[in-house]
GROMACS .gro file of C-alpha atoms in nm:
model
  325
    1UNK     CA    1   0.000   0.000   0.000
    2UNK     CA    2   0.083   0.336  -0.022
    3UNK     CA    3   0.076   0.718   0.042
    4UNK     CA    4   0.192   1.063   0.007
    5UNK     CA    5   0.351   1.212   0.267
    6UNK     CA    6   0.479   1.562   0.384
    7UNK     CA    7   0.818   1.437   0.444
    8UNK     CA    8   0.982   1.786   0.545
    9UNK     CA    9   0.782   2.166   0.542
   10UNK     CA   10   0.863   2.308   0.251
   11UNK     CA   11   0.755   2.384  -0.124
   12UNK     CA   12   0.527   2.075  -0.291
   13UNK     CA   13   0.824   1.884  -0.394
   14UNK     CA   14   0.847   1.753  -0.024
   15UNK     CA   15   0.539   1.526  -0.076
   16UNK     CA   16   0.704   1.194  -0.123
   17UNK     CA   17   0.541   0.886  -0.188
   18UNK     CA   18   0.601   0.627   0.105
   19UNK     CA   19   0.460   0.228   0.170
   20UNK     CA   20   0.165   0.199   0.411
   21UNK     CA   21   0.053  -0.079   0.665
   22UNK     CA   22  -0.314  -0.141   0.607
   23UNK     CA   23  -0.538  -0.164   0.999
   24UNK     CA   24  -0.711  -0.350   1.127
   25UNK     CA   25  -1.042  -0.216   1.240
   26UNK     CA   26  -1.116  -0.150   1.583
   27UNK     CA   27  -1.463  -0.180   1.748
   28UNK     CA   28  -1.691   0.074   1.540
   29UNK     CA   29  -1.408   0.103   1.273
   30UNK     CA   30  -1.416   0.030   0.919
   31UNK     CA   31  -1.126  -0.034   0.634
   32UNK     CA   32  -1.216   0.212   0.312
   33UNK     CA   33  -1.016   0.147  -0.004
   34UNK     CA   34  -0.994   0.516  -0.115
   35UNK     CA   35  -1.101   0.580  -0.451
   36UNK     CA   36  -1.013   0.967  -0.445
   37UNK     CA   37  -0.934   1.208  -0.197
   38UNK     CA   38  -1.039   1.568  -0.173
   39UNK     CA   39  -0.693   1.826  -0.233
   40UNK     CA   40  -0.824   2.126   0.009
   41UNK     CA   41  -0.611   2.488   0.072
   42UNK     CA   42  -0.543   2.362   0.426
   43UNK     CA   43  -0.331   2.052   0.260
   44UNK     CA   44  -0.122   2.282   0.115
   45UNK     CA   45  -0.111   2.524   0.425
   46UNK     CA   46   0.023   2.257   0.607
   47UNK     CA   47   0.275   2.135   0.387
   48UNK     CA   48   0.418   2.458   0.362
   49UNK     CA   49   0.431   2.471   0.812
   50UNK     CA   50   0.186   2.727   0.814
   51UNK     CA   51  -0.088   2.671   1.082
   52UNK     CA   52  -0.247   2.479   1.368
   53UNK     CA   53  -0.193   2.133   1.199
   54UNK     CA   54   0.145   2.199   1.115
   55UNK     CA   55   0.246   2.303   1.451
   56UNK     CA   56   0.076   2.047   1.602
   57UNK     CA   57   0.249   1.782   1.357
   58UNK     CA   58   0.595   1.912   1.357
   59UNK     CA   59   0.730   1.634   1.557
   60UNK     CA   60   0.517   1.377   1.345
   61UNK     CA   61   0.685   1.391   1.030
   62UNK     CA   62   0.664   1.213   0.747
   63UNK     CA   63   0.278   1.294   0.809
   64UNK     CA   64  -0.005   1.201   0.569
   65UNK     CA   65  -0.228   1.481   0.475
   66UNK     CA   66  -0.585   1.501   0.321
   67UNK     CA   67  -0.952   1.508   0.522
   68UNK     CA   68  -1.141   1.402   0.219
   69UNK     CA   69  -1.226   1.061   0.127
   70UNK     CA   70  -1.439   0.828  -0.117
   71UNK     CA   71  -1.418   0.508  -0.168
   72UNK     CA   72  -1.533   0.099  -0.117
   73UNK     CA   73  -1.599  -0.033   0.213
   74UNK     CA   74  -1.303  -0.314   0.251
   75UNK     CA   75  -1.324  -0.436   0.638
   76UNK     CA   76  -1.613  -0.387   0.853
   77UNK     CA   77  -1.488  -0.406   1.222
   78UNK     CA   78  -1.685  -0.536   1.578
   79UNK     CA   79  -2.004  -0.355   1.651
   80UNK     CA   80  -2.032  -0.190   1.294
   81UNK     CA   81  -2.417  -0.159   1.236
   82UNK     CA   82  -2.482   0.069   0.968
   83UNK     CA   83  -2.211   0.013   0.683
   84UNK     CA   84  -2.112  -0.335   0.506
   85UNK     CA   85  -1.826  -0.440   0.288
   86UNK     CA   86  -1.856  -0.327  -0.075
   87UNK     CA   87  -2.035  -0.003   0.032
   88UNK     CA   88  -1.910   0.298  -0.123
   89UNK     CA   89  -1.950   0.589   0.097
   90UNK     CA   90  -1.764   0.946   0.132
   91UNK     CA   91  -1.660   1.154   0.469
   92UNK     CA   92  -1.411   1.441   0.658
   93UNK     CA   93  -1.199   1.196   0.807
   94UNK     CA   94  -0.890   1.276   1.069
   95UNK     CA   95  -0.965   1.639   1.071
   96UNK     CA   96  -0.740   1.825   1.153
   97UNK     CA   97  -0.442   1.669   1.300
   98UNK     CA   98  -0.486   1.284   1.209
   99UNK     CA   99  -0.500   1.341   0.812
  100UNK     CA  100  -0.453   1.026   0.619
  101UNK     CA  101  -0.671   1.102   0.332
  102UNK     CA  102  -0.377   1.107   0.085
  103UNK     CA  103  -0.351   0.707   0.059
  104UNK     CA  104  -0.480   0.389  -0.096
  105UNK     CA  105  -0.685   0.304   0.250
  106UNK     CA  106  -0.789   0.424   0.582
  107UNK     CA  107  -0.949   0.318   0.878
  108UNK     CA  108  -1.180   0.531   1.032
  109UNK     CA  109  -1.508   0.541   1.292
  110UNK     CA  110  -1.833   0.432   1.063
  111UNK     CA  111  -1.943   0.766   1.225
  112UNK     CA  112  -1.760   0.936   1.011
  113UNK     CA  113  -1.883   0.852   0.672
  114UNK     CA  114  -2.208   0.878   0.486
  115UNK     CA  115  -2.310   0.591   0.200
  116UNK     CA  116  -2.294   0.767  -0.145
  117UNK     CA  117  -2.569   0.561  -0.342
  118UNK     CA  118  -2.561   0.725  -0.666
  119UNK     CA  119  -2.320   0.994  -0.646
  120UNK     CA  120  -2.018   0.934  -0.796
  121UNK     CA  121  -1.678   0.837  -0.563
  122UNK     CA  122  -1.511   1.144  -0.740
  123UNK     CA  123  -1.779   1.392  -0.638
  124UNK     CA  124  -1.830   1.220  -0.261
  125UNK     CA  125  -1.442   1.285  -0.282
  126UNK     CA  126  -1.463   1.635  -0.379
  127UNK     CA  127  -1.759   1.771  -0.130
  128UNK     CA  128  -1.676   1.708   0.260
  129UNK     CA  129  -1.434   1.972   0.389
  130UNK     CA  130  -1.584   2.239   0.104
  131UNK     CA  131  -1.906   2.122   0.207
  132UNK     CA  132  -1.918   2.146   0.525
  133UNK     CA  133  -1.737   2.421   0.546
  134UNK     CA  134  -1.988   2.676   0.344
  135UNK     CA  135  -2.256   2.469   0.522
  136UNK     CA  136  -2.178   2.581   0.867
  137UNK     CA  137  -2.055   2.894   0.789
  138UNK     CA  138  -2.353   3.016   0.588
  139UNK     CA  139  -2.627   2.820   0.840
  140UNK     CA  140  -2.470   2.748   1.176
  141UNK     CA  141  -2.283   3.020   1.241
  142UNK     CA  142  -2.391   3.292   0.976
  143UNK     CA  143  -2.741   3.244   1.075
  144UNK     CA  144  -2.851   3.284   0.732
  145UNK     CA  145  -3.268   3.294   0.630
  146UNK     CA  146  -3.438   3.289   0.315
  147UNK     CA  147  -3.434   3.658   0.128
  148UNK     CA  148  -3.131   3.778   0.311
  149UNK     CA  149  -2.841   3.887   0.100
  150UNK     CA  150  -2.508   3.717   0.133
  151UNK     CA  151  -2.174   3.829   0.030
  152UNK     CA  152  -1.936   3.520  -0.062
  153UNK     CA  153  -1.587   3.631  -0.121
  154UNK     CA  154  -1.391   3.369  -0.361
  155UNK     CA  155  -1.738   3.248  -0.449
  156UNK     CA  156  -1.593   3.026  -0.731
  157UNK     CA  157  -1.342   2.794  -0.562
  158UNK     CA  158  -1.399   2.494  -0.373
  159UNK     CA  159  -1.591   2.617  -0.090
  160UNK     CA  160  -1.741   2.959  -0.233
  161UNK     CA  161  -1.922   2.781  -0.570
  162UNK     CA  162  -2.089   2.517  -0.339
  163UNK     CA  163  -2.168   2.829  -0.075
  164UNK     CA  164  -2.305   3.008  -0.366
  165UNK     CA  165  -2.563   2.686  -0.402
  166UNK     CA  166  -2.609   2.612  -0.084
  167UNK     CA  167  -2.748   3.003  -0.021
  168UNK     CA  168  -2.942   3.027  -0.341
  169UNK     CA  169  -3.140   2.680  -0.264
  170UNK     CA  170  -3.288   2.835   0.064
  171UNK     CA  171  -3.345   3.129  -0.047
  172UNK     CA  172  -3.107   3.406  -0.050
  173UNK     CA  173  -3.000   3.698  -0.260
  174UNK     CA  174  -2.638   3.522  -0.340
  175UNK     CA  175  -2.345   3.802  -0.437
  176UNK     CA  176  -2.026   3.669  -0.477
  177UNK     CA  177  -1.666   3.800  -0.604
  178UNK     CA  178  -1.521   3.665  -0.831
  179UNK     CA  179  -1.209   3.709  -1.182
  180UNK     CA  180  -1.459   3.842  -1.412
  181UNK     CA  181  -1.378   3.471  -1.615
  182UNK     CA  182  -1.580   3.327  -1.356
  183UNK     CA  183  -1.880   3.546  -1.366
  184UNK     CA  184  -2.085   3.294  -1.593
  185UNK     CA  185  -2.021   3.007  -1.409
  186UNK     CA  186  -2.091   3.192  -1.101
  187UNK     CA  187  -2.404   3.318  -1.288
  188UNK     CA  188  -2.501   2.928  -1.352
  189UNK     CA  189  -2.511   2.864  -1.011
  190UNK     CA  190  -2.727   3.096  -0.887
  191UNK     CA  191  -2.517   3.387  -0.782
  192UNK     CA  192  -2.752   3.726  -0.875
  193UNK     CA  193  -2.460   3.966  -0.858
  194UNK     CA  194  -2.111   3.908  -0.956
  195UNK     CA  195  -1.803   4.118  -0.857
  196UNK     CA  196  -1.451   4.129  -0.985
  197UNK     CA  197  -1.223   4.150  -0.642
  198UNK     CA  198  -1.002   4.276  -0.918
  199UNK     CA  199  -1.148   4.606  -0.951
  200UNK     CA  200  -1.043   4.875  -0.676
  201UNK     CA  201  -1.416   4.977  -0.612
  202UNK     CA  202  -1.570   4.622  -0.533
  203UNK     CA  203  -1.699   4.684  -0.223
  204UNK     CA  204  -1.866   5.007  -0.361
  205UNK     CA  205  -2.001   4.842  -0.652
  206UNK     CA  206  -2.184   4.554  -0.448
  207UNK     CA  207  -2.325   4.867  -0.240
  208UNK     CA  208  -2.435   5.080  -0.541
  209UNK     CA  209  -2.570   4.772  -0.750
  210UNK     CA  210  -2.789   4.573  -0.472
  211UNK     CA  211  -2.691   4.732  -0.108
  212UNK     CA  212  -2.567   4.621   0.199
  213UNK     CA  213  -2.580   4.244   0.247
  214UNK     CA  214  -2.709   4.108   0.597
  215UNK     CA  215  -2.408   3.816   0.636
  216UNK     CA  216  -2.070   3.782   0.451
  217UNK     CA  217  -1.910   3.408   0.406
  218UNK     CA  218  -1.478   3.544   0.361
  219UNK     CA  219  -1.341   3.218   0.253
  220UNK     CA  220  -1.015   3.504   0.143
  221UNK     CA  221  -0.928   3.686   0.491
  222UNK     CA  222  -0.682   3.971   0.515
  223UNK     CA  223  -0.758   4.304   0.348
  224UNK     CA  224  -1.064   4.124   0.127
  225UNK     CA  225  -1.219   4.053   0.465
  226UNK     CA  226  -1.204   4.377   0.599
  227UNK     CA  227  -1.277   4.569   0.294
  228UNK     CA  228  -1.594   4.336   0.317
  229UNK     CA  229  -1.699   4.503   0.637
  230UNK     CA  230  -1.832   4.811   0.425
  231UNK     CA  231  -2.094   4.602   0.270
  232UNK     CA  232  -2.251   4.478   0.558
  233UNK     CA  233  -2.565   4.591   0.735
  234UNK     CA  234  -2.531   4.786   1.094
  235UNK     CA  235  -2.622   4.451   1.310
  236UNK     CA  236  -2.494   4.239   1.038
  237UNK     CA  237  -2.264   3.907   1.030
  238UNK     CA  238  -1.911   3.815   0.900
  239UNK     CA  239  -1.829   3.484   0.921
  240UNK     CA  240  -1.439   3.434   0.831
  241UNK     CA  241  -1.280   3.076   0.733
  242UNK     CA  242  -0.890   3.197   0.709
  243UNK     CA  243  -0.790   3.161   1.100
  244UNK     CA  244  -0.450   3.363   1.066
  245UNK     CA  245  -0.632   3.710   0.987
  246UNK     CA  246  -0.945   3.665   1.160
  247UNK     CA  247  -0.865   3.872   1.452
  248UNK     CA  248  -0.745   4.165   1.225
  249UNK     CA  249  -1.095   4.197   1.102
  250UNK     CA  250  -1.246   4.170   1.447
  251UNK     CA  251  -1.048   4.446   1.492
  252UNK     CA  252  -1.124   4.638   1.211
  253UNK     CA  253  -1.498   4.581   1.295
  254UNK     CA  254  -1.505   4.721   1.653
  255UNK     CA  255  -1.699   4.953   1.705
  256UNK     CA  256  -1.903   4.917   1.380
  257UNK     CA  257  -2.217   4.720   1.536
  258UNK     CA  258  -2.108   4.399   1.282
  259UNK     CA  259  -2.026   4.095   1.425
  260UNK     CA  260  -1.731   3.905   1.288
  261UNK     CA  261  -1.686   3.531   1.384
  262UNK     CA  262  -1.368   3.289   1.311
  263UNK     CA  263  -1.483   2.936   1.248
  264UNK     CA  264  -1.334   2.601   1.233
  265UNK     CA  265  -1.522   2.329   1.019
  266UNK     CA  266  -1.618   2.027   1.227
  267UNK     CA  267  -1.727   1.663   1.109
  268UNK     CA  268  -2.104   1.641   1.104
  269UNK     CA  269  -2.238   1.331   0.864
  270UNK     CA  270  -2.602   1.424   0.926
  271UNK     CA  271  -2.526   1.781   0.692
  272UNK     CA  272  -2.296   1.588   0.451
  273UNK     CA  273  -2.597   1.338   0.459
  274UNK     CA  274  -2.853   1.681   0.374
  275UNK     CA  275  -2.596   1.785   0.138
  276UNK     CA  276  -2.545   1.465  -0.067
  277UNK     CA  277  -2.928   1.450  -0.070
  278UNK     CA  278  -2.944   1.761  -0.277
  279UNK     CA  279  -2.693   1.706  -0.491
  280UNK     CA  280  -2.945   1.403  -0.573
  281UNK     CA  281  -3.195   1.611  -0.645
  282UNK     CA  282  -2.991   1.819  -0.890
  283UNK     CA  283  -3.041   2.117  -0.683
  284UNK     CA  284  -2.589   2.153  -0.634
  285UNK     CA  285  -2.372   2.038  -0.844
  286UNK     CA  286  -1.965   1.975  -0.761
  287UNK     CA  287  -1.715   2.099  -1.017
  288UNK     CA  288  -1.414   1.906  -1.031
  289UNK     CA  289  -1.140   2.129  -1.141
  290UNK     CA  290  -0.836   1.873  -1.175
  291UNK     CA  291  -0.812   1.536  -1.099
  292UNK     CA  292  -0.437   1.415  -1.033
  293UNK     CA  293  -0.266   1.057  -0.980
  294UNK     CA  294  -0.175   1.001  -0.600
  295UNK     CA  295   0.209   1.024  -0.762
  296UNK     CA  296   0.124   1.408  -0.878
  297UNK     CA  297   0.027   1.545  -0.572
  298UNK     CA  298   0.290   1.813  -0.563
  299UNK     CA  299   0.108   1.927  -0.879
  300UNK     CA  300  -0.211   1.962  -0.702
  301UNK     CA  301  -0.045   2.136  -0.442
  302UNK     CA  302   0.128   2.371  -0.720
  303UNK     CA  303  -0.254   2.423  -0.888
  304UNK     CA  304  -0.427   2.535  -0.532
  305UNK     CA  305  -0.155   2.762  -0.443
  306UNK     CA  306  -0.175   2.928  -0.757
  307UNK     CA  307  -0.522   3.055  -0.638
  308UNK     CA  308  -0.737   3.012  -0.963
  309UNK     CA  309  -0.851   2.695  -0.902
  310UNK     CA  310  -1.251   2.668  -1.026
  311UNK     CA  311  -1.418   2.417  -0.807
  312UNK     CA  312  -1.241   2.184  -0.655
  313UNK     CA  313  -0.925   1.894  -0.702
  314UNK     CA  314  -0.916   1.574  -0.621
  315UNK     CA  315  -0.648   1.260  -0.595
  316UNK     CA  316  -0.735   0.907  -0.797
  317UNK     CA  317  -0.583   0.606  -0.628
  318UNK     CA  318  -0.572   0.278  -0.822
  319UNK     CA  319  -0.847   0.134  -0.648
  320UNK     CA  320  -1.053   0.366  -0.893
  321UNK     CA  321  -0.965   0.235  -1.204
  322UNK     CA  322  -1.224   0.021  -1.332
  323UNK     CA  323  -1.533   0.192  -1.073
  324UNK     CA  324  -1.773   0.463  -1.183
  325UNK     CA  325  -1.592   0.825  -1.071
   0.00000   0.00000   0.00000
């Protein structure tokens, strides 16, 4: 067996690929044979020793990154219940400091994951950690209602073009920034206003063309985030995903009457179960934008930091060769 490891912190070529012991599953465990595996920013943050996970894994190294997983159900352990060998299911797994999703298997809690049945292993891949992360953000801690207006920053990447979806299905006035080659797509998906974070005046032009929006989603941080603030209503939410520059905007906001919240995603199969459920019903749809071999994972890494990614990447192990993706 194998995986990819971050061998050393450094640029992408430290990924190395390194042989793997396959577990045995403990009470409540399975064994998945990955199919694919999600490629998030955090991977790359990490590789690079930027962060909570890297800090805490400094001393771990070589350390297997990637939270997203899809695949076949290989090894069912004692007291599993609710999955059975030859399932194909999809989850956040090891989040944030076990990782593991970057190899052929894994053995995780049943807990965890979430049977696909009829959505592809390459999109179950592609939607946990992006998934749950505009899920939460947008509902549990953004609050947001139908007919509110919501201001997604980077609303074409992994997480914004599923936030975009996940706003417009229940109801809200979507606005989202975006390069102005991603205004169509963005369009597609139900964003009603679309903003090049190009263009000096952004903030001013989502204020002159629609008004102030009641909750922004920042999946950028830094100056985008606070140059957000302007948009919002007095009484309004900002919900920020980047953890290093989250307390510069909750500084920038003081004092303004917004509040501005730092969030962490957490594993929750029950939304990944809601959210595979629409994606059923055609209401969301996942754009893959690269799919790489398990060996080319420094050229995944390469692709995400170059921060033009549409939609999201994902990893094919051998195990999917011959499957539906």
């Amino acid at each position: 067996m194998t995986q990819l490891q971050i061998t050393a912190f450094g640029d992408p070529s430290v990924l190395k690929l390194n042989p793997s012991q396959d577990k045995v599953p403990a009470e409540g465990e399975v064994r998945v044979r990955i199919c694919f595996a999600g490629v998030n920013p955090i991977d790359a943050k990490t590789r690079a020793g930027l962060g909570w996970a890297a800090a805490q894994n400094k001393d771990n190294l070589p350390w297997t990154p990637g939270y997203d997983v899809a695949g076949v159900i290989e090894t069912v352990g004692p007291g599993v219940t609710a999955l059975a060998e030859g399932d194909q299911v999809c989850g956040m797994v090891g989040f944030p400091l076990a990782g593991g999703g970057y190899a052929d298997s894994t053995v995780v809690s049943e807990e965890a994951l979430v049977k696909l049945d009829g959505i592809s292993l390459m999109q179950g891949a592609a939607l946990p950690l992006a998934g749950l992360t505009a899920w939460q953000g947008l509902f549990e801690h953004g609050g947001l209602k139908a007919g509110q207006r919501v201001l997604i920053l980077a609303g074409a990447g992994g997480v914004g073009h599923l936030a975009v979806q996940f706003a417009s299905a229940y109801g809200a006035e979507v606005v989202a920034t975006a390069s102005r080659d991603n205004h169509d797509f963005l369009h597609r998906l139900g964003a009603d206003q679309r903003v090049d974070y190009h263009d000096a005046d952004w903030a001013a032009q989502i204020l002159a063309e629609g008004g102030q929006v009641d909750l922004v989603l920042d999946l950028v941080g830094g100056e985008s985030g606070k140059a957000a603030l302007a948009c919002v209503k007095p009484g309004g939410r900002l919900v920020t995903v980047p953890t290093i520059t989250a307390q510069q905007i909750k500084d920038a906001a003081a004092d303004t009457g917004i509040e501005v919240l730092g969030m962490l995603v957490h594993p929750d199969s029950k939304q990944l179960a809601q959210m595979l459920n629409l994606l059923r019903q055609g209401d969301v749809h996942i754009t893959v934008g690269g799919e790489f071999a398990l060996a080319e994972g420094a050229q995944a890494h390469q692709a995400i930091e170059g921060g033009h990614v549409r939609g999201k990447l994902v990893l094919r192990m051998p195990a999917a060769d011959g499957l539906p993706g």
